[in-house]
PDB file of C-alpha atoms in Angstrom:
ATOM      1  CA  MET A   1       0.000   0.000   0.000  1.00 72.00           C
ATOM      2  CA  LEU A   2       2.854   2.358   0.745  1.00 79.00           C
ATOM      3  CA  MET A   3       4.144   1.905  -2.799  1.00 87.00           C
ATOM      4  CA  VAL A   4       0.769   3.021  -4.148  1.00 91.00           C
ATOM      5  CA  LEU A   5       0.871   6.084  -1.876  1.00 87.00           C
ATOM      6  CA  VAL A   6       4.306   7.020  -3.196  1.00 88.00           C
ATOM      7  CA  SER A   7       3.144   6.511  -6.791  1.00 92.00           C
ATOM      8  CA  TRP A   8       0.118   8.730  -6.165  1.00 92.00           C
ATOM      9  CA  THR A   9       2.391  11.443  -4.757  1.00 90.00           C
ATOM     10  CA  ALA A  10       4.542  11.287  -7.899  1.00 91.00           C
ATOM     11  CA  MET A  11       1.403  11.464 -10.026  1.00 93.00           C
ATOM     12  CA  VAL A  12       0.254  14.577  -8.156  1.00 92.00           C
ATOM     13  CA  VAL A  13       3.553  16.278  -9.007  1.00 90.00           C
ATOM     14  CA  ALA A  14       3.366  15.205 -12.650  1.00 92.00           C
ATOM     15  CA  GLY A  15      -0.304  16.169 -12.788  1.00 91.00           C
ATOM     16  CA  ALA A  16       0.467  19.678 -11.578  1.00 88.00           C
ATOM     17  CA  SER A  17       3.075  20.009 -14.319  1.00 87.00           C
ATOM     18  CA  PHE A  18       0.591  18.728 -16.897  1.00 91.00           C
ATOM     19  CA  ALA A  19      -2.093  21.158 -15.724  1.00 89.00           C
ATOM     20  CA  LYS A  20       0.330  24.039 -16.207  1.00 83.00           C
ATOM     21  CA  LEU A  21       1.596  23.024 -19.638  1.00 84.00           C
ATOM     22  CA  SER A  22      -1.912  22.223 -20.940  1.00 86.00           C
ATOM     23  CA  GLU A  23      -3.316  25.569 -19.807  1.00 81.00           C
ATOM     24  CA  HIS A  24      -5.529  27.153 -22.537  1.00 79.00           C
ATOM     25  CA  PHE A  25      -4.930  24.261 -24.959  1.00 84.00           C
ATOM     26  CA  ASP A  26      -8.498  24.740 -26.210  1.00 83.00           C
ATOM     27  CA  ASP A  27      -7.496  28.088 -27.693  1.00 79.00           C
ATOM     28  CA  ALA A  28      -5.022  26.340 -30.010  1.00 78.00           C
ATOM     29  CA  LEU A  29      -7.616  23.961 -31.450  1.00 79.00           C
ATOM     30  CA  SER A  30      -9.681  24.836 -34.471  1.00 71.00           C
ATOM     31  CA  ASN A  31     -13.470  25.013 -34.353  1.00 69.00           C
ATOM     32  CA  GLY A  32     -13.906  22.236 -36.903  1.00 61.00           C
ATOM     33  CA  ALA A  33     -16.217  19.319 -36.264  1.00 52.00           C
ATOM     34  CA  GLY A  34     -14.701  16.942 -33.740  1.00 61.00           C
ATOM     35  CA  SER A  35     -11.494  18.944 -33.365  1.00 66.00           C
ATOM     36  CA  ARG A  36     -12.157  19.825 -29.731  1.00 77.00           C
ATOM     37  CA  HIS A  37     -14.417  16.997 -28.592  1.00 83.00           C
ATOM     38  CA  LEU A  38     -11.937  14.162 -28.037  1.00 87.00           C
ATOM     39  CA  PRO A  39      -9.130  16.290 -26.522  1.00 90.00           C
ATOM     40  CA  ASP A  40     -11.666  17.923 -24.194  1.00 90.00           C
ATOM     41  CA  LEU A  41     -13.101  14.526 -23.271  1.00 92.00           C
ATOM     42  CA  SER A  42      -9.695  13.055 -22.456  1.00 94.00           C
ATOM     43  CA  TYR A  43      -8.763  16.142 -20.430  1.00 94.00           C
ATOM     44  CA  THR A  44     -12.025  15.951 -18.484  1.00 94.00           C
ATOM     45  CA  PHE A  45     -11.383  12.265 -17.802  1.00 95.00           C
ATOM     46  CA  ILE A  46      -7.928  13.116 -16.416  1.00 96.00           C
ATOM     47  CA  GLN A  47      -9.483  15.638 -14.047  1.00 95.00           C
ATOM     48  CA  ALA A  48     -12.189  13.188 -12.965  1.00 96.00           C
ATOM     49  CA  ALA A  49      -9.736  10.339 -12.348  1.00 96.00           C
ATOM     50  CA  ALA A  50      -7.459  12.644 -10.358  1.00 95.00           C
ATOM     51  CA  GLY A  51     -10.409  13.853  -8.299  1.00 95.00           C
ATOM     52  CA  VAL A  52     -11.585  10.318  -7.548  1.00 95.00           C
ATOM     53  CA  ALA A  53      -8.063   9.254  -6.531  1.00 95.00           C
ATOM     54  CA  GLY A  54      -7.755  12.281  -4.259  1.00 93.00           C
ATOM     55  CA  LEU A  55     -11.076  11.496  -2.571  1.00 95.00           C
ATOM     56  CA  ILE A  56     -10.023   7.874  -2.033  1.00 94.00           C
ATOM     57  CA  VAL A  57      -6.756   8.994  -0.435  1.00 92.00           C
ATOM     58  CA  ILE A  58      -8.629  11.392   1.867  1.00 93.00           C
ATOM     59  CA  ALA A  59     -11.109   8.647   2.823  1.00 94.00           C
ATOM     60  CA  ALA A  60      -8.269   6.209   3.495  1.00 91.00           C
ATOM     61  CA  ALA A  61      -6.545   8.753   5.722  1.00 90.00           C
ATOM     62  CA  GLY A  62      -9.807   9.340   7.582  1.00 92.00           C
ATOM     63  CA  LEU A  63     -10.212   5.632   8.292  1.00 92.00           C
ATOM     64  CA  THR A  64      -6.747   5.407   9.811  1.00 91.00           C
ATOM     65  CA  LEU A  65      -7.131   8.560  11.936  1.00 91.00           C
ATOM     66  CA  PRO A  66      -8.600   6.923  15.092  1.00 91.00           C
ATOM     67  CA  THR A  67      -5.849   4.292  15.151  1.00 91.00           C
ATOM     68  CA  PHE A  68      -3.212   6.945  14.510  1.00 90.00           C
ATOM     69  CA  LEU A  69      -4.521   9.100  17.372  1.00 91.00           C
ATOM     70  CA  ARG A  70      -4.368   6.120  19.734  1.00 91.00           C
ATOM     71  CA  PHE A  71      -0.776   5.624  18.629  1.00 91.00           C
ATOM     72  CA  LEU A  72       0.040   9.235  19.542  1.00 91.00           C
ATOM     73  CA  ARG A  73      -1.715   8.998  22.916  1.00 91.00           C
ATOM     74  CA  SER A  74       0.237   5.847  23.740  1.00 91.00           C
ATOM     75  CA  GLY A  75       3.565   7.650  23.346  1.00 90.00           C
ATOM     76  CA  GLY A  76       4.193   7.414  19.611  1.00 90.00           C
ATOM     77  CA  TRP A  77       4.833  11.127  19.048  1.00 92.00           C
ATOM     78  CA  PRO A  78       8.654  10.979  19.417  1.00 92.00           C
ATOM     79  CA  ALA A  79       8.858   8.423  16.581  1.00 90.00           C
ATOM     80  CA  ILE A  80       7.354  10.856  14.069  1.00 93.00           C
ATOM     81  CA  ARG A  81       8.052  14.282  15.605  1.00 93.00           C
ATOM     82  CA  ALA A  82      11.023  15.151  13.388  1.00 94.00           C
ATOM     83  CA  HIS A  83       9.132  14.132  10.245  1.00 93.00           C
ATOM     84  CA  VAL A  84       6.086  16.188  11.254  1.00 94.00           C
ATOM     85  CA  MET A  85       8.197  19.274  11.919  1.00 95.00           C
ATOM     86  CA  ARG A  86       9.965  18.997   8.563  1.00 95.00           C
ATOM     87  CA  ALA A  87       6.720  18.487   6.645  1.00 94.00           C
ATOM     88  CA  ALA A  88       4.939  21.305   8.505  1.00 95.00           C
ATOM     89  CA  GLY A  89       7.867  23.684   8.014  1.00 95.00           C
ATOM     90  CA  SER A  90       8.023  22.948   4.300  1.00 94.00           C
ATOM     91  CA  THR A  91       4.257  23.460   4.029  1.00 94.00           C
ATOM     92  CA  LEU A  92       4.533  26.852   5.715  1.00 94.00           C
ATOM     93  CA  LEU A  93       7.394  27.895   3.436  1.00 92.00           C
ATOM     94  CA  THR A  94       5.407  26.841   0.367  1.00 92.00           C
ATOM     95  CA  ALA A  95       2.370  28.797   1.536  1.00 92.00           C
ATOM     96  CA  VAL A  96       4.456  31.908   2.145  1.00 92.00           C
ATOM     97  CA  THR A  97       5.999  31.624  -1.330  1.00 90.00           C
ATOM     98  CA  SER A  98       2.555  31.236  -2.885  1.00 90.00           C
ATOM     99  CA  VAL A  99       1.437  34.735  -1.865  1.00 90.00           C
ATOM    100  CA  PRO A 100       3.859  36.816  -3.985  1.00 89.00           C
ATOM    101  CA  LEU A 101       3.543  34.281  -6.807  1.00 87.00           C
ATOM    102  CA  LEU A 102      -0.238  34.702  -6.964  1.00 87.00           C
ATOM    103  CA  VAL A 103      -0.044  38.482  -6.694  1.00 88.00           C
ATOM    104  CA  TRP A 104       2.546  38.641  -9.486  1.00 86.00           C
ATOM    105  CA  ALA A 105       0.629  36.197 -11.713  1.00 83.00           C
ATOM    106  CA  HIS A 106      -2.530  38.281 -11.385  1.00 83.00           C
ATOM    107  CA  GLY A 107      -0.863  41.169 -13.212  1.00 83.00           C
ATOM    108  CA  LEU A 108       0.678  39.113 -16.021  1.00 78.00           C
ATOM    109  CA  SER A 109      -0.675  38.027 -19.382  1.00 75.00           C
ATOM    110  CA  PRO A 110      -1.011  34.320 -20.274  1.00 66.00           C
ATOM    111  CA  HIS A 111       2.115  34.619 -22.427  1.00 67.00           C
ATOM    112  CA  GLN A 112       4.125  36.096 -19.567  1.00 71.00           C
ATOM    113  CA  ARG A 113       2.925  33.379 -17.178  1.00 70.00           C
ATOM    114  CA  ASN A 114       4.008  30.691 -19.636  1.00 66.00           C
ATOM    115  CA  GLY A 115       7.608  31.652 -20.285  1.00 66.00           C
ATOM    116  CA  GLY A 116       7.355  35.302 -21.296  1.00 71.00           C
ATOM    117  CA  SER A 117       8.631  36.600 -17.959  1.00 78.00           C
ATOM    118  CA  ALA A 118      11.988  35.263 -16.810  1.00 82.00           C
ATOM    119  CA  GLY A 119      11.571  36.551 -13.257  1.00 84.00           C
ATOM    120  CA  TYR A 120       8.145  34.993 -12.850  1.00 83.00           C
ATOM    121  CA  GLY A 121       9.444  31.759 -14.346  1.00 82.00           C
ATOM    122  CA  ILE A 122      12.248  31.599 -11.766  1.00 85.00           C
ATOM    123  CA  LEU A 123       9.867  32.262  -8.870  1.00 86.00           C
ATOM    124  CA  PHE A 124       7.417  29.689 -10.207  1.00 84.00           C
ATOM    125  CA  GLY A 125      10.247  27.160 -10.461  1.00 84.00           C
ATOM    126  CA  VAL A 126      11.249  27.808  -6.844  1.00 88.00           C
ATOM    127  CA  TRP A 127       7.636  27.471  -5.721  1.00 88.00           C
ATOM    128  CA  ALA A 128       7.210  24.243  -7.713  1.00 86.00           C
ATOM    129  CA  ALA A 129      10.342  22.838  -6.061  1.00 89.00           C
ATOM    130  CA  PHE A 130       8.905  23.686  -2.633  1.00 90.00           C
ATOM    131  CA  VAL A 131       5.660  21.908  -3.568  1.00 90.00           C
ATOM    132  CA  VAL A 132       7.526  18.778  -4.654  1.00 88.00           C
ATOM    133  CA  VAL A 133       9.618  18.724  -1.478  1.00 92.00           C
ATOM    134  CA  THR A 134       6.532  19.298   0.685  1.00 93.00           C
ATOM    135  CA  LEU A 135       4.610  16.448  -0.926  1.00 89.00           C
ATOM    136  CA  ALA A 136       7.630  14.182  -0.581  1.00 89.00           C
ATOM    137  CA  LEU A 137       8.019  15.029   3.120  1.00 92.00           C
ATOM    138  CA  TRP A 138       4.339  14.317   3.843  1.00 91.00           C
ATOM    139  CA  ALA A 139       4.615  11.036   1.934  1.00 88.00           C
ATOM    140  CA  VAL A 140       7.675  10.085   4.003  1.00 90.00           C
ATOM    141  CA  LEU A 141       5.752  10.955   7.169  1.00 90.00           C
ATOM    142  CA  ALA A 142       2.868   8.722   6.072  1.00 87.00           C
ATOM    143  CA  VAL A 143       5.258   5.844   5.366  1.00 86.00           C
ATOM    144  CA  VAL A 144       7.007   6.221   8.742  1.00 89.00           C
ATOM    145  CA  ALA A 145       3.702   6.470  10.595  1.00 88.00           C
ATOM    146  CA  ALA A 146       2.267   3.429   8.810  1.00 84.00           C
ATOM    147  CA  ARG A 147       5.301   1.369   9.790  1.00 85.00           C
ATOM    148  CA  ASN A 148       4.971   2.321  13.451  1.00 88.00           C
ATOM    149  CA  VAL A 149       1.205   1.973  13.847  1.00 88.00           C
ATOM    150  CA  ALA A 150      -0.424  -1.431  14.380  1.00 86.00           C
ATOM    151  CA  PHE A 151      -3.548  -1.554  12.207  1.00 84.00           C
ATOM    152  CA  SER A 152      -6.267  -4.187  12.504  1.00 84.00           C
ATOM    153  CA  ARG A 153      -6.574  -6.735   9.714  1.00 82.00           C
ATOM    154  CA  SER A 154     -10.032  -5.468   8.778  1.00 82.00           C
ATOM    155  CA  LEU A 155      -8.692  -1.925   8.440  1.00 86.00           C
ATOM    156  CA  LEU A 156      -5.755  -3.184   6.383  1.00 84.00           C
ATOM    157  CA  ALA A 157      -8.188  -4.975   4.075  1.00 83.00           C
ATOM    158  CA  ALA A 158     -10.247  -1.802   3.608  1.00 87.00           C
ATOM    159  CA  GLU A 159      -7.112   0.276   2.996  1.00 88.00           C
ATOM    160  CA  ALA A 160      -5.884  -2.325   0.515  1.00 87.00           C
ATOM    161  CA  GLY A 161      -9.068  -2.070  -1.523  1.00 89.00           C
ATOM    162  CA  MET A 162      -8.778   1.712  -1.604  1.00 92.00           C
ATOM    163  CA  ALA A 163      -5.121   1.481  -2.611  1.00 92.00           C
ATOM    164  CA  VAL A 164      -6.035  -0.707  -5.576  1.00 93.00           C
ATOM    165  CA  GLY A 165      -8.604   1.914  -6.587  1.00 94.00           C
ATOM    166  CA  VAL A 166      -5.943   4.623  -6.452  1.00 95.00           C
ATOM    167  CA  ALA A 167      -3.569   2.458  -8.497  1.00 95.00           C
ATOM    168  CA  LEU A 168      -6.225   2.028 -11.189  1.00 95.00           C
ATOM    169  CA  ALA A 169      -6.779   5.786 -11.250  1.00 96.00           C
ATOM    170  CA  VAL A 170      -3.036   6.414 -11.676  1.00 96.00           C
ATOM    171  CA  VAL A 171      -2.933   4.063 -14.672  1.00 96.00           C
ATOM    172  CA  ASP A 172      -6.059   5.681 -16.128  1.00 96.00           C
ATOM    173  CA  ILE A 173      -4.519   9.149 -15.799  1.00 96.00           C
ATOM    174  CA  LEU A 174      -1.417   8.015 -17.696  1.00 96.00           C
ATOM    175  CA  ALA A 175      -3.544   6.480 -20.463  1.00 96.00           C
ATOM    176  CA  ALA A 176      -5.761   9.560 -20.789  1.00 96.00           C
ATOM    177  CA  THR A 177      -2.769  11.921 -20.774  1.00 95.00           C
ATOM    178  CA  THR A 178      -1.101   9.909 -23.528  1.00 95.00           C
ATOM    179  CA  LEU A 179      -4.315  10.018 -25.552  1.00 94.00           C
ATOM    180  CA  TRP A 180      -4.588  13.785 -25.006  1.00 93.00           C
ATOM    181  CA  TRP A 181      -0.992  14.197 -26.208  1.00 91.00           C
ATOM    182  CA  VAL A 182      -1.687  12.216 -29.389  1.00 90.00           C
ATOM    183  CA  LEU A 183      -4.899  14.100 -30.128  1.00 89.00           C
ATOM    184  CA  VAL A 184      -3.443  17.572 -29.550  1.00 88.00           C
ATOM    185  CA  ALA A 185      -0.328  16.620 -31.538  1.00 86.00           C
ATOM    186  CA  GLN A 186      -2.567  15.812 -34.489  1.00 84.00           C
ATOM    187  CA  ARG A 187      -4.697  18.941 -34.224  1.00 82.00           C
ATOM    188  CA  ALA A 188      -2.354  21.629 -32.814  1.00 82.00           C
ATOM    189  CA  PRO A 189       1.291  20.449 -32.773  1.00 81.00           C
ATOM    190  CA  ALA A 190       2.597  24.011 -32.388  1.00 80.00           C
ATOM    191  CA  PHE A 191       0.857  24.303 -28.999  1.00 80.00           C
ATOM    192  CA  LEU A 192       2.943  21.456 -27.593  1.00 80.00           C
ATOM    193  CA  SER A 193       6.259  22.668 -28.945  1.00 70.00           C
ATOM    194  CA  GLY A 194       5.882  26.412 -28.479  1.00 63.00           C
ATOM    195  CA  GLY A 195       5.676  27.227 -32.170  1.00 59.00           C
ATOM    196  CA  SER A 196       7.526  24.512 -34.081  1.00 57.00           C
ATOM    197  CA  ALA A 197       5.796  21.758 -36.012  1.00 56.00           C
ATOM    198  CA  THR A 198       7.203  18.962 -33.840  1.00 64.00           C
ATOM    199  CA  PRO A 199       4.687  17.975 -31.127  1.00 64.00           C
ATOM    200  CA  LEU A 200       7.372  17.506 -28.486  1.00 71.00           C
ATOM    201  CA  SER A 201       8.680  19.476 -25.545  1.00 77.00           C
ATOM    202  CA  VAL A 202      11.151  18.496 -22.868  1.00 81.00           C
ATOM    203  CA  ARG A 203       8.716  19.376 -20.115  1.00 82.00           C
ATOM    204  CA  LEU A 204       5.920  17.267 -21.602  1.00 88.00           C
ATOM    205  CA  VAL A 205       8.218  14.293 -22.147  1.00 90.00           C
ATOM    206  CA  VAL A 206       9.512  14.497 -18.563  1.00 90.00           C
ATOM    207  CA  THR A 207       5.978  14.907 -17.206  1.00 92.00           C
ATOM    208  CA  VAL A 208       4.650  11.840 -19.009  1.00 94.00           C
ATOM    209  CA  ALA A 209       7.780   9.883 -18.045  1.00 94.00           C
ATOM    210  CA  VAL A 210       7.126  10.631 -14.362  1.00 94.00           C
ATOM    211  CA  MET A 211       3.511   9.567 -14.855  1.00 95.00           C
ATOM    212  CA  ALA A 212       4.702   6.321 -16.441  1.00 96.00           C
ATOM    213  CA  LEU A 213       7.040   5.586 -13.538  1.00 95.00           C
ATOM    214  CA  ALA A 214       4.201   6.337 -11.110  1.00 94.00           C
ATOM    215  CA  ALA A 215       1.919   3.959 -13.008  1.00 96.00           C
ATOM    216  CA  VAL A 216       4.531   1.182 -12.942  1.00 96.00           C
ATOM    217  CA  ALA A 217       4.949   1.616  -9.184  1.00 94.00           C
ATOM    218  CA  ALA A 218       1.180   1.700  -8.705  1.00 94.00           C
ATOM    219  CA  VAL A 219       0.687  -1.532 -10.643  1.00 95.00           C
ATOM    220  CA  ALA A 220       3.501  -3.223  -8.705  1.00 94.00           C
ATOM    221  CA  GLY A 221       1.938  -2.093  -5.439  1.00 92.00           C
ATOM    222  CA  ALA A 222      -1.526  -3.261  -6.502  1.00 92.00           C
ATOM    223  CA  VAL A 223      -0.180  -6.684  -7.449  1.00 92.00           C
ATOM    224  CA  ARG A 224       1.450  -7.062  -4.028  1.00 89.00           C
ATOM    225  CA  ILE A 225      -1.784  -5.974  -2.367  1.00 86.00           C
ATOM    226  CA  THR A 226      -3.977  -8.429  -4.265  1.00 84.00           C
ATOM    227  CA  ARG A 227      -1.639 -11.262  -3.304  1.00 82.00           C
ATOM    228  CA  SER A 228      -1.821 -10.338   0.387  1.00 77.00           C
ATOM    229  CA  LEU A 229      -5.490  -9.347   0.552  1.00 67.00           C
ATOM    230  CA  PRO A 230      -6.963 -12.875   1.010  1.00 69.00           C
ATOM    231  CA  GLU A 231      -4.728 -13.442   4.036  1.00 66.00           C
ATOM    232  CA  TRP A 232      -5.783 -10.126   5.609  1.00 58.00           C
ATOM    233  CA  ILE A 233      -9.460 -10.921   5.048  1.00 59.00           C
ATOM    234  CA  ARG A 234      -9.135 -14.434   6.570  1.00 61.00           C
ATOM    235  CA  GLY A 235      -7.291 -12.987   9.526  1.00 56.00           C
TER     236      GLY A 235
END
């Protein structure tokens, strides 16, 4: 299950990158019959799958909360204190960085927000790095906490089912993103490459590569879960 959590965290990072690079892609598509329908449909599916996965993760966290609180009351705080402080500190730093970024972005044009302003691009890169580090630190905290908390077999079985659902969503997001890439490459290749006819960009390739790695990890985690699930249920 922890492998699926890590894969979902990686997908969140890649998804944020994809959301930024696909911003206003509709404007690059022609108004011809069918030109917008399939790209829009695949993009909507990506958003829906991401939303479902996020809700499952929140629900899974909610189910573990009572057990986690008992762990803290029984003296478990020292085992996770350092991880909590690092994750909370990184979250605060990210939030503080978000304020000037949002204020600056409000006064910029779409072109300036997407590479036209070097200063804004640097600040956005710093903020994005903070986001990645923050997500990673919270994921590490979740892994450490899960290894220190004794969960019941019934709770493990429920969490396992949710983890498989998240893994399926991660794979679906990769598939839909790949389809979106193919469709937009056919209809508006210049949008993907920033003006050239080749429908490639380093950022898009890296983004999809991270998604692919996340999907591989998610599938591996789901396979391990399905092999262990019968034992948890019998127990």
